[in-house]
GROMACS .gro file of C-alpha atoms in nm:
model
  201
    1MET     CA    1  -2.401  -1.555  -1.237
    2THR     CA    2  -2.335  -1.319  -1.525
    3ASP     CA    3  -2.134  -1.436  -1.829
    4VAL     CA    4  -2.019  -1.092  -1.951
    5LEU     CA    5  -2.001  -0.768  -1.760
    6VAL     CA    6  -1.923  -0.458  -1.976
    7LEU     CA    7  -1.791  -0.152  -1.797
    8LEU     CA    8  -1.805   0.167  -2.001
    9GLY     CA    9  -1.542   0.424  -1.894
   10HIS     CA   10  -1.665   0.719  -2.104
   11ALA     CA   11  -1.865   1.017  -1.968
   12GLU     CA   12  -2.100   1.015  -2.272
   13PRO     CA   13  -2.307   0.698  -2.314
   14ASN     CA   14  -2.382   0.795  -2.673
   15SER     CA   15  -2.003   0.829  -2.772
   16PHE     CA   16  -1.821   0.607  -3.010
   17ASN     CA   17  -1.702   0.416  -2.699
   18GLY     CA   18  -2.065   0.371  -2.605
   19ALA     CA   19  -2.139   0.238  -2.949
   20LEU     CA   20  -1.856  -0.013  -2.911
   21ALA     CA   21  -1.987  -0.124  -2.570
   22ASP     CA   22  -2.335  -0.173  -2.720
   23ALA     CA   23  -2.182  -0.371  -3.016
   24TYR     CA   24  -1.992  -0.604  -2.786
   25LEU     CA   25  -2.306  -0.673  -2.580
   26ARG     CA   26  -2.506  -0.749  -2.890
   27GLY     CA   27  -2.246  -1.000  -3.006
   28ALA     CA   28  -2.222  -1.167  -2.663
   29GLU     CA   29  -2.608  -1.185  -2.633
   30ARG     CA   30  -2.643  -1.333  -2.978
   31ALA     CA   31  -2.401  -1.602  -2.867
   32GLY     CA   32  -2.621  -1.676  -2.568
   33ALA     CA   33  -2.439  -1.496  -2.300
   34ARG     CA   34  -2.609  -1.336  -1.990
   35THR     CA   35  -2.488  -0.979  -1.987
   36GLU     CA   36  -2.473  -0.678  -1.772
   37ARG     CA   37  -2.358  -0.326  -1.847
   38ILE     CA   38  -2.241  -0.049  -1.601
   39ASP     CA   39  -2.160   0.306  -1.704
   40LEU     CA   40  -1.883   0.395  -1.456
   41ALA     CA   41  -1.937   0.772  -1.509
   42SER     CA   42  -2.283   0.732  -1.377
   43LEU     CA   43  -2.174   0.600  -1.034
   44GLU     CA   44  -2.186   0.821  -0.732
   45LEU     CA   45  -1.856   0.789  -0.549
   46ASP     CA   46  -1.541   0.970  -0.440
   47LEU     CA   47  -1.276   0.874  -0.691
   48VAL     CA   48  -0.993   0.961  -0.452
   49LEU     CA   49  -0.842   0.697  -0.227
   50ARG     CA   50  -0.799   0.937   0.061
   51ALA     CA   51  -0.559   0.744   0.292
   52GLY     CA   52  -0.409   0.498   0.041
   53HIS     CA   53  -0.427   0.148   0.191
   54ARG     CA   54  -0.345   0.274   0.545
   55GLU     CA   55  -0.706   0.321   0.646
   56GLU     CA   56  -1.044   0.172   0.538
   57GLN     CA   57  -1.244   0.401   0.326
   58PRO     CA   58  -1.604   0.274   0.322
   59LEU     CA   59  -1.744   0.188  -0.018
   60GLU     CA   60  -2.036   0.384  -0.146
   61PRO     CA   61  -2.355   0.190  -0.237
   62ASP     CA   62  -2.269   0.224  -0.626
   63LEU     CA   63  -1.914   0.077  -0.552
   64VAL     CA   64  -2.073  -0.216  -0.365
   65ARG     CA   65  -2.305  -0.281  -0.650
   66LEU     CA   66  -2.013  -0.272  -0.897
   67GLN     CA   67  -1.811  -0.504  -0.664
   68ARG     CA   68  -2.091  -0.752  -0.656
   69ALA     CA   69  -2.132  -0.738  -1.039
   70ILE     CA   70  -1.757  -0.811  -1.086
   71GLU     CA   71  -1.796  -1.109  -0.837
   72ARG     CA   72  -2.086  -1.251  -1.040
   73ALA     CA   73  -1.904  -1.213  -1.382
   74ARG     CA   74  -1.702  -1.471  -1.569
   75HIS     CA   75  -1.568  -1.222  -1.815
   76VAL     CA   76  -1.524  -0.843  -1.750
   77VAL     CA   77  -1.486  -0.609  -2.052
   78TRP     CA   78  -1.354  -0.257  -2.009
   79VAL     CA   79  -1.446   0.000  -2.282
   80PHE     CA   80  -1.282   0.343  -2.262
   81PRO     CA   81  -1.077   0.601  -2.447
   82THR     CA   82  -0.710   0.632  -2.380
   83TYR     CA   83  -0.609   0.978  -2.243
   84TRP     CA   84  -0.237   1.060  -2.204
   85ALA     CA   85  -0.149   0.698  -2.253
   86SER     CA   86  -0.363   0.589  -1.958
   87PRO     CA   87  -0.725   0.524  -1.864
   88PRO     CA   88  -0.955   0.813  -1.798
   89ALA     CA   89  -0.986   0.943  -1.440
   90VAL     CA   90  -1.321   0.758  -1.385
   91VAL     CA   91  -1.156   0.419  -1.468
   92ARG     CA   92  -0.848   0.491  -1.266
   93GLY     CA   93  -1.052   0.614  -0.972
   94VAL     CA   94  -1.283   0.313  -0.970
   95ILE     CA   95  -0.983   0.085  -0.968
   96ASP     CA   96  -0.807   0.284  -0.695
   97ARG     CA   97  -1.117   0.270  -0.476
   98LEU     CA   98  -1.231  -0.083  -0.548
   99PHE     CA   99  -0.937  -0.312  -0.630
  100LEU     CA  100  -0.808  -0.318  -0.275
  101PRO     CA  101  -0.602  -0.560  -0.067
  102GLY     CA  102  -0.821  -0.845   0.069
  103TRP     CA  103  -1.072  -0.825  -0.223
  104ALA     CA  104  -0.859  -0.797  -0.546
  105PHE     CA  105  -0.530  -0.927  -0.429
  106ARG     CA  106  -0.348  -1.043  -0.108
  107TYR     CA  107   0.014  -1.086  -0.018
  108GLU     CA  108   0.091  -1.415   0.143
  109GLY     CA  109   0.464  -1.385   0.240
  110SER     CA  110   0.610  -1.372  -0.116
  111ALA     CA  111   0.710  -1.082  -0.342
  112LEU     CA  112   0.416  -1.144  -0.572
  113PRO     CA  113   0.060  -1.130  -0.448
  114LYS     CA  114  -0.222  -1.381  -0.495
  115GLY     CA  115  -0.478  -1.250  -0.740
  116LEU     CA  116  -0.818  -1.293  -0.569
  117LEU     CA  117  -1.011  -1.222  -0.888
  118ALA     CA  118  -0.889  -1.535  -1.051
  119GLY     CA  119  -1.130  -1.747  -1.248
  120ARG     CA  120  -1.240  -1.453  -1.461
  121SER     CA  121  -1.105  -1.336  -1.798
  122SER     CA  122  -1.100  -0.986  -1.926
  123ARG     CA  123  -1.089  -0.776  -2.249
  124VAL     CA  124  -0.990  -0.412  -2.269
  125ILE     CA  125  -1.139  -0.216  -2.563
  126THR     CA  126  -0.974   0.115  -2.601
  127THR     CA  127  -0.961   0.399  -2.854
  128MET     CA  128  -0.679   0.652  -2.896
  129ASP     CA  129  -0.587   0.928  -3.133
  130SER     CA  130  -0.225   0.808  -3.154
  131PRO     CA  131  -0.123   0.595  -3.445
  132SER     CA  132   0.000   0.246  -3.347
  133TRP     CA  133   0.369   0.317  -3.426
  134TRP     CA  134   0.379   0.629  -3.212
  135TYR     CA  135   0.205   0.463  -2.918
  136ALA     CA  136   0.460   0.179  -2.933
  137LEU     CA  137   0.780   0.389  -2.983
  138ALA     CA  138   0.703   0.698  -2.777
  139HIS     CA  139   0.466   0.555  -2.511
  140HIS     CA  140   0.609   0.193  -2.495
  141ARG     CA  141   0.255   0.057  -2.495
  142ALA     CA  142   0.208   0.215  -2.153
  143LEU     CA  143  -0.163   0.137  -2.123
  144HIS     CA  144  -0.123  -0.229  -2.197
  145ALA     CA  145   0.138  -0.253  -1.928
  146THR     CA  146  -0.050  -0.063  -1.657
  147MET     CA  147  -0.410  -0.173  -1.722
  148GLY     CA  148  -0.326  -0.522  -1.854
  149THR     CA  149  -0.019  -0.654  -1.663
  150ALA     CA  150   0.000  -0.429  -1.357
  151THR     CA  151  -0.376  -0.422  -1.276
  152LEU     CA  152  -0.588  -0.706  -1.427
  153THR     CA  153  -0.323  -0.977  -1.445
  154PHE     CA  154  -0.191  -0.863  -1.107
  155CYS     CA  155  -0.548  -0.924  -0.960
  156GLY     CA  156  -0.586  -1.271  -1.118
  157PHE     CA  157  -0.772  -1.208  -1.444
  158ALA     CA  158  -0.661  -1.449  -1.714
  159PRO     CA  159  -0.640  -1.432  -2.001
  160VAL     CA  160  -0.647  -1.048  -2.053
  161ARG     CA  161  -0.697  -0.945  -2.412
  162PHE     CA  162  -0.684  -0.599  -2.577
  163THR     CA  163  -0.873  -0.459  -2.869
  164THR     CA  164  -0.713  -0.134  -2.952
  165LEU     CA  165  -0.844   0.119  -3.202
  166TYR     CA  166  -0.570   0.351  -3.314
  167ALA     CA  167  -0.581   0.705  -3.494
  168VAL     CA  168  -0.949   0.736  -3.414
  169ARG     CA  169  -0.940   1.106  -3.478
  170GLU     CA  170  -0.880   1.020  -3.846
  171MET     CA  171  -1.153   0.761  -3.872
  172ASP     CA  172  -1.438   0.843  -4.111
  173ALA     CA  173  -1.794   0.704  -4.048
  174ALA     CA  174  -1.739   0.397  -4.265
  175ARG     CA  175  -1.429   0.294  -4.068
  176ARG     CA  176  -1.610   0.351  -3.742
  177ALA     CA  177  -1.901   0.138  -3.861
  178ALA     CA  178  -1.655  -0.140  -3.966
  179TRP     CA  179  -1.503  -0.134  -3.617
  180ILE     CA  180  -1.845  -0.157  -3.452
  181ALA     CA  181  -1.922  -0.466  -3.664
  182ARG     CA  182  -1.583  -0.606  -3.574
  183VAL     CA  183  -1.635  -0.552  -3.198
  184ASP     CA  184  -1.978  -0.715  -3.224
  185ALA     CA  185  -1.806  -1.021  -3.382
  186ILE     CA  186  -1.542  -1.017  -3.100
  187GLY     CA  187  -1.823  -1.012  -2.841
  188ALA     CA  188  -1.986  -1.320  -3.000
  189ARG     CA  189  -1.654  -1.502  -3.013
  190ASP     CA  190  -1.561  -1.428  -2.656
  191ALA     CA  191  -1.897  -1.532  -2.524
  192SER     CA  192  -1.877  -1.859  -2.721
  193ALA     CA  193  -1.533  -1.924  -2.567
  194ILE     CA  194  -1.616  -1.856  -2.205
  195ALA     CA  195  -1.669  -2.213  -2.117
  196ARG     CA  196  -1.329  -2.309  -2.260
  197PRO     CA  197  -0.992  -2.246  -2.078
  198MET     CA  198  -0.869  -1.973  -2.311
  199LEU     CA  199  -1.047  -1.693  -2.501
  200ALA     CA  200  -0.990  -1.648  -2.863
  201ALA     CA  201  -0.747  -1.366  -2.937
   0.00000   0.00000   0.00000
């Protein structure tokens, strides 16, 4: 059993997103959590779901490894930059290929499915160049709806929390360092709360 699984969705492990992932892991480990990190961009797989859900597309070994890691985890953390008000292609592709009927969700005769990944919580840590007001007014918080409600909650994760870093393009080194420290603290707080029904916001 893994307490905290961190999935980095940035092509450069040494990026600011990579530093945020490392900070979260440090905080979680300091709180006593058993952790695992997987860099999604390092996985060897076809990101395209070739036939939709009409035909089975065998999972590559790296996807099987990721699937097993999610099954072991109690709390799954996604760290990635927001591009075009959505996750990067590697994150979207991994979800398309892995979060399939019969494993991530199942319809049982009603309009809404049963989320088969229930029993796990999740946090999304994302960076974007947009200021918060523009993201809310122009993009209607699109990522929060698609990644949070339409994907993670749909598949049974609860609670799903977001840590959103806005206007990253304008951040100086001091503000970035402050965010790294803040994410470290969030990791420690989440790890301490895993045994309780709800994660701290």
